[in-house]
Coordinates of C-alpha atoms in Angstrom, one line a residue:
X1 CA -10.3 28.0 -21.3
X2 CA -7.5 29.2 -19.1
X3 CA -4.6 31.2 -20.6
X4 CA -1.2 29.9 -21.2
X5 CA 0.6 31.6 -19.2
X6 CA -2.1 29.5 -16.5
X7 CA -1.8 26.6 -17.7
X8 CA 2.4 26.3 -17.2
X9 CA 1.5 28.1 -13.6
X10 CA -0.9 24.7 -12.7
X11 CA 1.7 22.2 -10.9
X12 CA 3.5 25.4 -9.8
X13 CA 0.4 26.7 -7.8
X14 CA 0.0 26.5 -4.2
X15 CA 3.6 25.2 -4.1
X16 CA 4.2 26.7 -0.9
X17 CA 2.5 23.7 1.5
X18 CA 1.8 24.8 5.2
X19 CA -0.1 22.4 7.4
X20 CA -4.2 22.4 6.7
X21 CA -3.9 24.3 3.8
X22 CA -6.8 23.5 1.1
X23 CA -6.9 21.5 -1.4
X24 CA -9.8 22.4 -3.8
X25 CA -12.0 19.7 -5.6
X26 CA -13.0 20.2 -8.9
X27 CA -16.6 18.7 -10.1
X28 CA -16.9 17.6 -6.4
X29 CA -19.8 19.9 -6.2
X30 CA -23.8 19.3 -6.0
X31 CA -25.0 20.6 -8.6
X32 CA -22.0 22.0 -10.7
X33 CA -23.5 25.1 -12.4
X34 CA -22.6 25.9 -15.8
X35 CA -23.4 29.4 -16.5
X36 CA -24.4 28.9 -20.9
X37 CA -26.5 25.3 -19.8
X38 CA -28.2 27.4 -17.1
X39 CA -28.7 30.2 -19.9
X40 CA -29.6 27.8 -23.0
X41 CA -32.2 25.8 -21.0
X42 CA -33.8 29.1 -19.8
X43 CA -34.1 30.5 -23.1
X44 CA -35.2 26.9 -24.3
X45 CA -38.3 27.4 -22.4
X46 CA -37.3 24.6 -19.5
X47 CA -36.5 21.8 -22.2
X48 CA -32.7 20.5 -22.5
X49 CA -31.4 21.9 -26.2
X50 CA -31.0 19.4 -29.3
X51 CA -27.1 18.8 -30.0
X52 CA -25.1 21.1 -31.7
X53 CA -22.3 21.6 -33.1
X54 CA -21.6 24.6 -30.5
X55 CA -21.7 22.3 -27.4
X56 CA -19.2 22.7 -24.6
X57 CA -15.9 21.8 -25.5
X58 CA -14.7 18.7 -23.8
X59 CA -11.7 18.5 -21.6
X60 CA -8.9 16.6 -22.7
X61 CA -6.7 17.4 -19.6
X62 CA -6.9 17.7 -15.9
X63 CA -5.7 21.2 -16.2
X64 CA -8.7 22.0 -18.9
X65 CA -11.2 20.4 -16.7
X66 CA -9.8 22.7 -13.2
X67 CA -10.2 25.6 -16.0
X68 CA -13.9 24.8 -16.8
X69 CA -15.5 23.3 -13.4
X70 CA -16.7 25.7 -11.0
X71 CA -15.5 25.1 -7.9
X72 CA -17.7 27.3 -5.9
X73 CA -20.4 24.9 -4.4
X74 CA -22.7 26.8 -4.7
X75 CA -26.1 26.2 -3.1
X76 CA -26.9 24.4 -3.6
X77 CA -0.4 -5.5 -7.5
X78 CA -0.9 -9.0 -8.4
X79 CA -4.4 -10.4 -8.9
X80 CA -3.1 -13.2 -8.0
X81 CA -2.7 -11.7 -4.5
X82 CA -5.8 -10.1 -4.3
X83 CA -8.0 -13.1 -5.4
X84 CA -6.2 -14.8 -2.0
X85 CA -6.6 -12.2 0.0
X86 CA -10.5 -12.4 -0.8
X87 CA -10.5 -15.9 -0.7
X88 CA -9.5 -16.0 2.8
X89 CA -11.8 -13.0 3.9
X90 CA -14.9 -13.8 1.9
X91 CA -16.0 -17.1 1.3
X92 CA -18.5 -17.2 -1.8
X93 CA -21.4 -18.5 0.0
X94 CA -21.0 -15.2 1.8
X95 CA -22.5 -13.7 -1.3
X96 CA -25.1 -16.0 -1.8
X97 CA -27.1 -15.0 1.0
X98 CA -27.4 -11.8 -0.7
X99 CA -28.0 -13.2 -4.0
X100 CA -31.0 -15.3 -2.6
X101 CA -32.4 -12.2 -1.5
X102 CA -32.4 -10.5 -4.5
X103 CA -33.1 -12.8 -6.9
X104 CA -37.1 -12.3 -6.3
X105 CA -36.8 -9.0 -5.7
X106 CA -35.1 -8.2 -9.5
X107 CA -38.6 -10.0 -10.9
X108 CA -40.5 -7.1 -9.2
X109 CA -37.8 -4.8 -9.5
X110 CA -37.9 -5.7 -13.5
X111 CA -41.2 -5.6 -13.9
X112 CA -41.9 -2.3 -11.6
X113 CA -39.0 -0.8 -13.6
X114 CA -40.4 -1.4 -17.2
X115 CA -43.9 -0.5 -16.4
X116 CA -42.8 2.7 -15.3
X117 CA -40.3 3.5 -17.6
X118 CA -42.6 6.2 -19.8
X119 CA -43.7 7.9 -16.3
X120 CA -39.4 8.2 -15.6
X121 CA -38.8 9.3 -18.6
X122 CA -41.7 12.2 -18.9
X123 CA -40.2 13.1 -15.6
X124 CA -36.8 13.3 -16.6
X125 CA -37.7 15.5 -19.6
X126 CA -39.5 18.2 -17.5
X127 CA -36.2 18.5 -15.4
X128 CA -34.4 21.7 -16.8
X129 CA -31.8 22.3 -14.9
X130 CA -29.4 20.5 -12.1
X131 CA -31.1 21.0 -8.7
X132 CA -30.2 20.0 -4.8
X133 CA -32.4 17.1 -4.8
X134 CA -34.9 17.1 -1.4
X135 CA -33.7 15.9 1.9
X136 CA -35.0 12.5 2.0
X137 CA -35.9 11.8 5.8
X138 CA -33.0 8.7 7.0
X139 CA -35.6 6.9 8.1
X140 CA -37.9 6.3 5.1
X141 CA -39.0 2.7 4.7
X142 CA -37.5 2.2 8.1
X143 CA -38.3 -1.2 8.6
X144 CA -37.0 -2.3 5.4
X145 CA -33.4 0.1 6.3
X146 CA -32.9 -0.8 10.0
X147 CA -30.8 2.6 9.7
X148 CA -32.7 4.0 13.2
X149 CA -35.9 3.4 15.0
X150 CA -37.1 0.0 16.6
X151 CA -39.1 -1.6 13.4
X152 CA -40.5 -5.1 14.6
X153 CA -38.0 -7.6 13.0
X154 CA -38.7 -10.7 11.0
X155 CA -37.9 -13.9 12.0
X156 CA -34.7 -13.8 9.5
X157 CA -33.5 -10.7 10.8
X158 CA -33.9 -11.6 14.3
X159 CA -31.8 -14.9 13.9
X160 CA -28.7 -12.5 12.1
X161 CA -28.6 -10.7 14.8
X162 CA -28.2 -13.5 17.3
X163 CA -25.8 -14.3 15.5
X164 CA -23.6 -11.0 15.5
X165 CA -24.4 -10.7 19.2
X166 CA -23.1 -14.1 19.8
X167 CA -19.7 -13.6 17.4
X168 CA -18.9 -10.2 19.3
X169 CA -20.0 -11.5 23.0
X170 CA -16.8 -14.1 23.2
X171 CA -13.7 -12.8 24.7
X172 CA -11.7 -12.2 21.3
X173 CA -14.2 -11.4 18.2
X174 CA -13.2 -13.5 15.0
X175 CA -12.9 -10.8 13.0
X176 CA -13.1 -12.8 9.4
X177 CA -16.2 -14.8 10.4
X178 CA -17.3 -10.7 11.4
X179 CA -16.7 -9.6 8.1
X180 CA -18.4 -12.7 6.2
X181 CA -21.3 -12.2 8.3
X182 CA -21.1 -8.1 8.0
X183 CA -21.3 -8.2 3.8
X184 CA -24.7 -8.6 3.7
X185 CA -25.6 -5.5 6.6
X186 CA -25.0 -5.2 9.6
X187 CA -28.0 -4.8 12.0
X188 CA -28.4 -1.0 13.5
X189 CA -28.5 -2.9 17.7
X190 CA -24.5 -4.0 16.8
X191 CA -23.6 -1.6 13.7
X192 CA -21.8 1.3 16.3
X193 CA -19.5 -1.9 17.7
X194 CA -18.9 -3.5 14.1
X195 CA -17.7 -0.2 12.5
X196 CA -15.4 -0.1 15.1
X197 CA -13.8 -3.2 14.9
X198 CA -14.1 -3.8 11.1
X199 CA -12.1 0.1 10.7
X200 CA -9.7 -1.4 13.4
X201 CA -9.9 0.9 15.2
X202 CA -10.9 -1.0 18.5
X203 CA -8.8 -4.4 19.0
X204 CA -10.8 -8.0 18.9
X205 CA -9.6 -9.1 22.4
X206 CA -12.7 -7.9 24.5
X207 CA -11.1 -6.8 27.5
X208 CA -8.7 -4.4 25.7
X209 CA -11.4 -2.5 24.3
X210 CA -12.3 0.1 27.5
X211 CA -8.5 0.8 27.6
X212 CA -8.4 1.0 24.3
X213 CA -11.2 3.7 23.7
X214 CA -10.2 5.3 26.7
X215 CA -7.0 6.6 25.7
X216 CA -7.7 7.5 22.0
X217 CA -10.5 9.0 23.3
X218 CA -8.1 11.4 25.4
X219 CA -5.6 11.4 22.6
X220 CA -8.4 13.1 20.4
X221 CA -9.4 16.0 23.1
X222 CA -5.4 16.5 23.4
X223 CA -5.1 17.4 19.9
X224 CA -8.3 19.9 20.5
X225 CA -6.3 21.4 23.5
X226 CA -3.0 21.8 21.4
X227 CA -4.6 22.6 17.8
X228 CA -8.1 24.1 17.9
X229 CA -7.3 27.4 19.4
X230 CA -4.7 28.1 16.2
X231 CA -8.4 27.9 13.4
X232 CA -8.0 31.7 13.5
X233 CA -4.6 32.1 12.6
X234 CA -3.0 33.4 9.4
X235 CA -1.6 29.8 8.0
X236 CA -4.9 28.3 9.5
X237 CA -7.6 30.4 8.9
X238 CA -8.4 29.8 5.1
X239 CA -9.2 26.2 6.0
X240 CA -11.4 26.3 9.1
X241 CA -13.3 29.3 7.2
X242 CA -13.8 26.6 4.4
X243 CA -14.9 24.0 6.6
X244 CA -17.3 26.4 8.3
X245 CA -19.1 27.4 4.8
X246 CA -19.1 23.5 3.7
X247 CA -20.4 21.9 7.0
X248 CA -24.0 23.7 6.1
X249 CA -24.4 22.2 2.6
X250 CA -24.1 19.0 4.0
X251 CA -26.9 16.4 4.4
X252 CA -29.4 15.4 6.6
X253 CA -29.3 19.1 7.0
X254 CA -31.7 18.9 10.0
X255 CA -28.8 17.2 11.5
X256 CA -25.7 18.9 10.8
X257 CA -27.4 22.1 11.3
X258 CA -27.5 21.8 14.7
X259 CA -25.0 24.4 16.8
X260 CA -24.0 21.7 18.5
X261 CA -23.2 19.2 15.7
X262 CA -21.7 22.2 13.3
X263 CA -19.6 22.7 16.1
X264 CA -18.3 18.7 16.4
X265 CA -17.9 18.8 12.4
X266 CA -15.8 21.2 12.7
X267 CA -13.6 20.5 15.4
X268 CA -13.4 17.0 13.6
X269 CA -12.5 18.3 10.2
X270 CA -10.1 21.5 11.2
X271 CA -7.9 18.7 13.5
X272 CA -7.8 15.7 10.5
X273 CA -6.5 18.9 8.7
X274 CA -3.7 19.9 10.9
X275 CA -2.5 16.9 11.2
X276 CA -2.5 16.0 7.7
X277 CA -0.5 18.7 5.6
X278 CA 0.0 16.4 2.6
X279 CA -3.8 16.8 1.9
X280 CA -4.8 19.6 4.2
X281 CA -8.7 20.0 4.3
X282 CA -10.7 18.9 0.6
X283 CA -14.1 19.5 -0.1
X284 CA -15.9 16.0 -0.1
X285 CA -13.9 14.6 3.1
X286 CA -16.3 16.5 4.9
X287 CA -19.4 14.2 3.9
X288 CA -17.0 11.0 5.1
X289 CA -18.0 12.4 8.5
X290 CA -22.1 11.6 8.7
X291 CA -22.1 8.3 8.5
X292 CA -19.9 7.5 11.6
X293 CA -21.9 10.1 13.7
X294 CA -24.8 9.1 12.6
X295 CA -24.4 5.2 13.5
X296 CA -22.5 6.0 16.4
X297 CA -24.8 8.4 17.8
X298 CA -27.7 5.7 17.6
X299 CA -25.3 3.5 20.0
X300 CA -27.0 6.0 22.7
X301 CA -30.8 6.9 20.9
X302 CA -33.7 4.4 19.6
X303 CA -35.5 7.3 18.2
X304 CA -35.2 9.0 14.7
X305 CA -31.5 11.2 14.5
X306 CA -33.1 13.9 12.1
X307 CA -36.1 15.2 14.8
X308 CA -33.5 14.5 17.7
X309 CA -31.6 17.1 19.8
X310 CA -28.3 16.0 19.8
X311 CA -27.4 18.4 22.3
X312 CA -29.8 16.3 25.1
X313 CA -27.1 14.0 25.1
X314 CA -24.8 14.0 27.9
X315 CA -21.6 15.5 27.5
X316 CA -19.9 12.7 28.0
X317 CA -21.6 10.6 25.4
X318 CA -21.2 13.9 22.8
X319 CA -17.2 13.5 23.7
X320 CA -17.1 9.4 22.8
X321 CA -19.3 10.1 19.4
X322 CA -16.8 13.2 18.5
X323 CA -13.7 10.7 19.3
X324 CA -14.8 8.0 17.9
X325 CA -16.1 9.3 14.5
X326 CA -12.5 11.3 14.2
X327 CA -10.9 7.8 14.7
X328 CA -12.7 5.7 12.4
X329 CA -13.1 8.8 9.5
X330 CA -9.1 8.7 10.0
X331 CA -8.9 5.5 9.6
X332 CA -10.9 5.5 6.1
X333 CA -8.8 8.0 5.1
X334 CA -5.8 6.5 5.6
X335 CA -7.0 4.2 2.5
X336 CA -8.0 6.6 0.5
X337 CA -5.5 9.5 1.0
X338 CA -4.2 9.7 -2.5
X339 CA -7.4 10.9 -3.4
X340 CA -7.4 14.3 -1.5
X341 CA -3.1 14.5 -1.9
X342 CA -2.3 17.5 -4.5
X343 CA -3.8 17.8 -8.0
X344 CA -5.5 14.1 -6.1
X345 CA -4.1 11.6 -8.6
X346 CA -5.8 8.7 -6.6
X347 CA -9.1 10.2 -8.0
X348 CA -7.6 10.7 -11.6
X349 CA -6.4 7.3 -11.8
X350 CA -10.1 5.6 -10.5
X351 CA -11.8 7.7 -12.7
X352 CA -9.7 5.9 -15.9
X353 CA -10.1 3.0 -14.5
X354 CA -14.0 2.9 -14.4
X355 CA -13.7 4.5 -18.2
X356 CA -11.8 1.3 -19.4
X357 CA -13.8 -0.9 -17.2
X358 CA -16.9 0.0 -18.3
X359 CA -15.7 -0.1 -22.2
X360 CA -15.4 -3.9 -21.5
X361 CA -18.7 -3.8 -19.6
X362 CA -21.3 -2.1 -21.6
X363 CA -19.9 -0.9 -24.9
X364 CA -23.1 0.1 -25.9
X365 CA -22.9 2.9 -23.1
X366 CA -18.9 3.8 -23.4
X367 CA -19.7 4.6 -27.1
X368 CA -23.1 6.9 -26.0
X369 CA -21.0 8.6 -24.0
X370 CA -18.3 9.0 -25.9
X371 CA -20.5 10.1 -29.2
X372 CA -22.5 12.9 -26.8
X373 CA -18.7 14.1 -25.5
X374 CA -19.1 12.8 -22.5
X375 CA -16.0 13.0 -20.3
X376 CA -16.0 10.4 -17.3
X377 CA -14.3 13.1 -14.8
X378 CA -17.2 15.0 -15.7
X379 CA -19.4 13.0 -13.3
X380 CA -17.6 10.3 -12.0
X381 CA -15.0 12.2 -9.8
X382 CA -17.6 13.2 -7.7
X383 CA -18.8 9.5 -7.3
X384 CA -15.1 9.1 -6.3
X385 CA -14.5 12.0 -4.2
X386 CA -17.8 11.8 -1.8
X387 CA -17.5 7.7 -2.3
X388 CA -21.2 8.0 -4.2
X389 CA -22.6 9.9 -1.1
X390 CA -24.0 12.6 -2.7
X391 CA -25.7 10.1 -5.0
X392 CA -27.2 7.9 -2.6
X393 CA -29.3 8.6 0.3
X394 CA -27.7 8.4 3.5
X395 CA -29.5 5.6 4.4
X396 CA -28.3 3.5 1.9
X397 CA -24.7 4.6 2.4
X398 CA -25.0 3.4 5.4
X399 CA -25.7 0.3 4.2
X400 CA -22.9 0.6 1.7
X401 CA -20.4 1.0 3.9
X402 CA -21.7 -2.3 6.2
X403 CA -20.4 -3.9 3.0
X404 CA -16.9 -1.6 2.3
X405 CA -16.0 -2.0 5.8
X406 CA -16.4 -5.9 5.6
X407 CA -14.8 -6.1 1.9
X408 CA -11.0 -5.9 1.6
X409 CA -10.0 -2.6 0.4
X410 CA -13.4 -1.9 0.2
X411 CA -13.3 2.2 0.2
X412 CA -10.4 2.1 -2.6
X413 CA -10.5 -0.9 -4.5
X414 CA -14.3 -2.6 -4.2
X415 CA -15.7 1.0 -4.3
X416 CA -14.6 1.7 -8.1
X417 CA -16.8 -1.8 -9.6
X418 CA -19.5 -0.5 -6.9
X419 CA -19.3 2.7 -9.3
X420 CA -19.2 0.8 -12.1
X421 CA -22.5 -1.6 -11.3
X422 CA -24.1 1.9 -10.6
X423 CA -23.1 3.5 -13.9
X424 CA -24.7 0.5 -15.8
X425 CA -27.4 0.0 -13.9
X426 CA -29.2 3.2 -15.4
X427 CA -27.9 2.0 -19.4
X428 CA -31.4 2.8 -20.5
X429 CA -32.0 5.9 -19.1
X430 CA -28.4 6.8 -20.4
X431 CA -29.2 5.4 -24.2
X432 CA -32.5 7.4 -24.0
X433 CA -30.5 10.7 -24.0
X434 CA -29.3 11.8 -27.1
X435 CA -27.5 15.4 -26.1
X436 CA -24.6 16.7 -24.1
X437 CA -26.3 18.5 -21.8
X438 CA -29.0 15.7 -21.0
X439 CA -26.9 13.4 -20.2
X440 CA -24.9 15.4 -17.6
X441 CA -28.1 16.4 -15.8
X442 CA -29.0 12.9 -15.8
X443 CA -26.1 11.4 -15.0
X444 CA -25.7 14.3 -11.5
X445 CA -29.1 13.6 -10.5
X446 CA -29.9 9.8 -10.8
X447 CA -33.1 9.3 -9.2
X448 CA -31.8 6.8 -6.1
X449 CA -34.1 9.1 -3.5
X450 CA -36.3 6.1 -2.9
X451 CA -33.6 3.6 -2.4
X452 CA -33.6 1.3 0.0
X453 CA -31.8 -2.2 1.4
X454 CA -32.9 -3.9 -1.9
X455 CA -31.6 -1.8 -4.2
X456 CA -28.7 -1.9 -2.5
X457 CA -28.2 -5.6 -2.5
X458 CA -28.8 -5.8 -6.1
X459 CA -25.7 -3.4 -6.7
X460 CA -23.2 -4.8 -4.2
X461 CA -24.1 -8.5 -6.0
X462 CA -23.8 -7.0 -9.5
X463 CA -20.5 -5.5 -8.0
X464 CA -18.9 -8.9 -6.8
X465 CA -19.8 -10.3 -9.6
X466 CA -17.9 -7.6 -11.8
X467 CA -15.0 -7.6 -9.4
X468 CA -14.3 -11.6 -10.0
X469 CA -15.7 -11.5 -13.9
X470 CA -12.7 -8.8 -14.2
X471 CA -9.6 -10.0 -12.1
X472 CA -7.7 -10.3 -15.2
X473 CA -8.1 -6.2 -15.4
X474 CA -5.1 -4.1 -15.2
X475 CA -3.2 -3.7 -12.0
X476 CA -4.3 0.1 -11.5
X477 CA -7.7 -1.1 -11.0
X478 CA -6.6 -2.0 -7.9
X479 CA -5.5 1.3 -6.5

């Protein structure tokens, strides 16, 4: 535990703000390494130690949690209102298409689940410390993702897609009967072009859209012209050195480890920086990146992105991917920004929310966790700060974000009962553990690798549900 003396220093550090300064995340790394867990499970012989009464004290404050989580990523307001606003964005029946879906895939799901529930668990067990989980390749069941490739479509999936060709092929795109159509996935042929109206960042009238894209294309490349060259200077060069160490720990790593795409990260991160000295660069707002290159570089491939040289492209269509994915990562941000402000309070607040939300969800887990000392900002402000990236594969985040994109204050507000579905969904698996310790390695390395579009239906529906089951929550829920 830090020492007095740091403790009145906390709100007083880093007073001195200059533009791009950093921000640090605590508990936003993969895995967080705890020196005595690493040490107990070693001398354990590679099984997680019973309870004791000398287990990690928990922290009762923000200031005890920065004094306890490493930070060095290491290798690793009215209901009322908002029930309107959803009522005139997302018509019910919306959901029901994804309901319909699921419904026979949760009797296989179910049964799957509970006939393999002693194989997870003897899994689980031999799992003795927190590890980077593998790169899953982003195109694993492709057919079922429709993330990248050219799988042969059904019959169902060919007749959404007329439809979203023939919603944005009119001369101004109805942008409500876009995002009805958009919460149940968007398909990979129109994703680059729905991202970018649903962020707003391209207009619905068709004919404004060239101009449009033209000149915040340029406006982008003028900030590289006036900013970039300054990454080396002395008020600067703390956070283009920290973007440069966190852009290889990233994922797909055969992806972002490409010169050419390190090189686009980082132009993308260091100028979001300088132009936002509130926040300056956070670890976590670098992951918010992938997903809009990703989709947005498949507006110009039909083969897989992790084999593919990026740097085949032409320049030209490397320039529009850069711009583009700095525009739309901006506007998420813009959303979201109390997360990543000082001491990120947004994150704090979420974080208490899903505590009390869950408590009225699934007392049966709040009271596990809270008898095992289980501290919510523990695990969830990770699920908060990389918006459950780092949990899901990026194929399903993907998918995820069809869904936030389409939902009204989807990042901020739908994200925290998408967190809260998610939590719940893995009750057994959480009432299973009966120590500290497993239950943190559980709970930082679900096992989602082989998730796909299903899985991800079943928690956006369980989501909704919860969202409208709860509008009588608290108004800070909300933010």
């Amino acid at each position: 535990m830090s020492s007095d003396g740091n403790k009145k220093q906390f709100w007083k550090r880093n007073a001195a703000k200059v533009p791009g300064s950093i921000q640090h995340v605590y508990g936003a790394q993969h895995p967080p390494f705890d020196p005595l867990l690493h040490a107990n499970l070693i001398k354990a012989g590679n099984k997680p130690p019973p309870a004791t009464p000398g287990k990690p004290k928990k922290a009762t404050t923000f200031q005890e949690f920065e004094s306890i989580t490493s930070d060095a990523w290491d290798v690793g307001d009215d209901d009322d209102e908002l029930l309107a606003m959803a009522a005139q964005n997302l018509n019910i029946e919306v959901v029901m298409e994804t309901a319909n879906k699921v419904l026979n895939y949760m009797q296989r799901f179910v049964h799957g689940f509970l006939g393999h529930t002693g194989e997870r668990a003897a899994l689980h067990r031999q799992r003795s410390l927190p590890h980077r989980p593998p790169v899953i390749p982003l195109v694993a069941r492709m057919a079922d993702q429709n993330t990248s490739g050219t799988p042969a479509m059904t019959e169902r999936e060919a007749s959404r897609l007329d439809k979203f060709k023939q919603l944005l092929a009119g001369p101004n795109t109805d942008l409500e009967e876009l995002r009805k159509l958009s919460w149940s996935g968007i398909p990979r042929q129109v994703r680059p072009i729905a991202w970018k109206l649903l962020s707003g960042y391209l207009p619905a009238n068709a004919e404004r859209r060239e101009s449009v894209l033209q000149r915040k294309r340029q406006e982008y490349f003028g900030f590289i012209q006036q900013y970039y060259d300054s990454r080396n200077d002395e008020h600067h060069q703390d956070t283009y050195r920290q973007i440069h160490i966190d852009i290889p720990r990233m994922s797909p790593e055969s992806l972002v480890l490409q010169p050419k795409v390190t090189e686009i990260f980082e132009r993308i991160l260091f100028i979001w920086a300088i132009r936002h000295p509130a926040s300056g660069y956070v670890q976590g707002i670098n992951d918010l990146v992938t997903p809009f290159f990703v989709v947005y570089v498949f507006e110009y491939i039909e083969e897989e992105v992790e084999n593919f040289d990026v740097s085949s492209l032409q320049e030209e269509a490397l320039r529009n991917i850069e711009a583009d994915s700095f525009w739309c990562m901006s506007k998420l941000l813009d959303g979201i920004q109390d997360n990543y402000t000082f001491a990120q309070p947004g994150i704090q607040r979420k974080v208490k929310a899903l505590e009390e939300l869950v408590s009225r969800i699934d007392e049966s887990v709040h009271r596990h966790m809270q008898q095992y000392e289980v501290e919510y900002l523990q695990f969830a402000f990770r699920w908060m700060n990389n918006l459950l990236m780092r949990e899901l594969p990026l194929r399903c985040t993907i998918r995820l974000w069809d869904t936030y994109q389409a939902e009204p204050e989807g990042f901020s507000h739908f994200h925290l009962y998408v967190c809260a579905a998610f939590l719940v969904r893995w009750r057994k698996e959480i009432l299973e553990e009966r120590d500290f310790q497993g239950l943190m390695i559980l709970l930082q390395n679900l096992p989602t690798m082989h998730w796909g579009n299903e899985e991800v239906s079943v928690l956006l529906a369980e989501a909704y549900r919860l969202k409208f089951a709860f509008a009588d929550a608290p108004n800070h829920y909300k933010r």
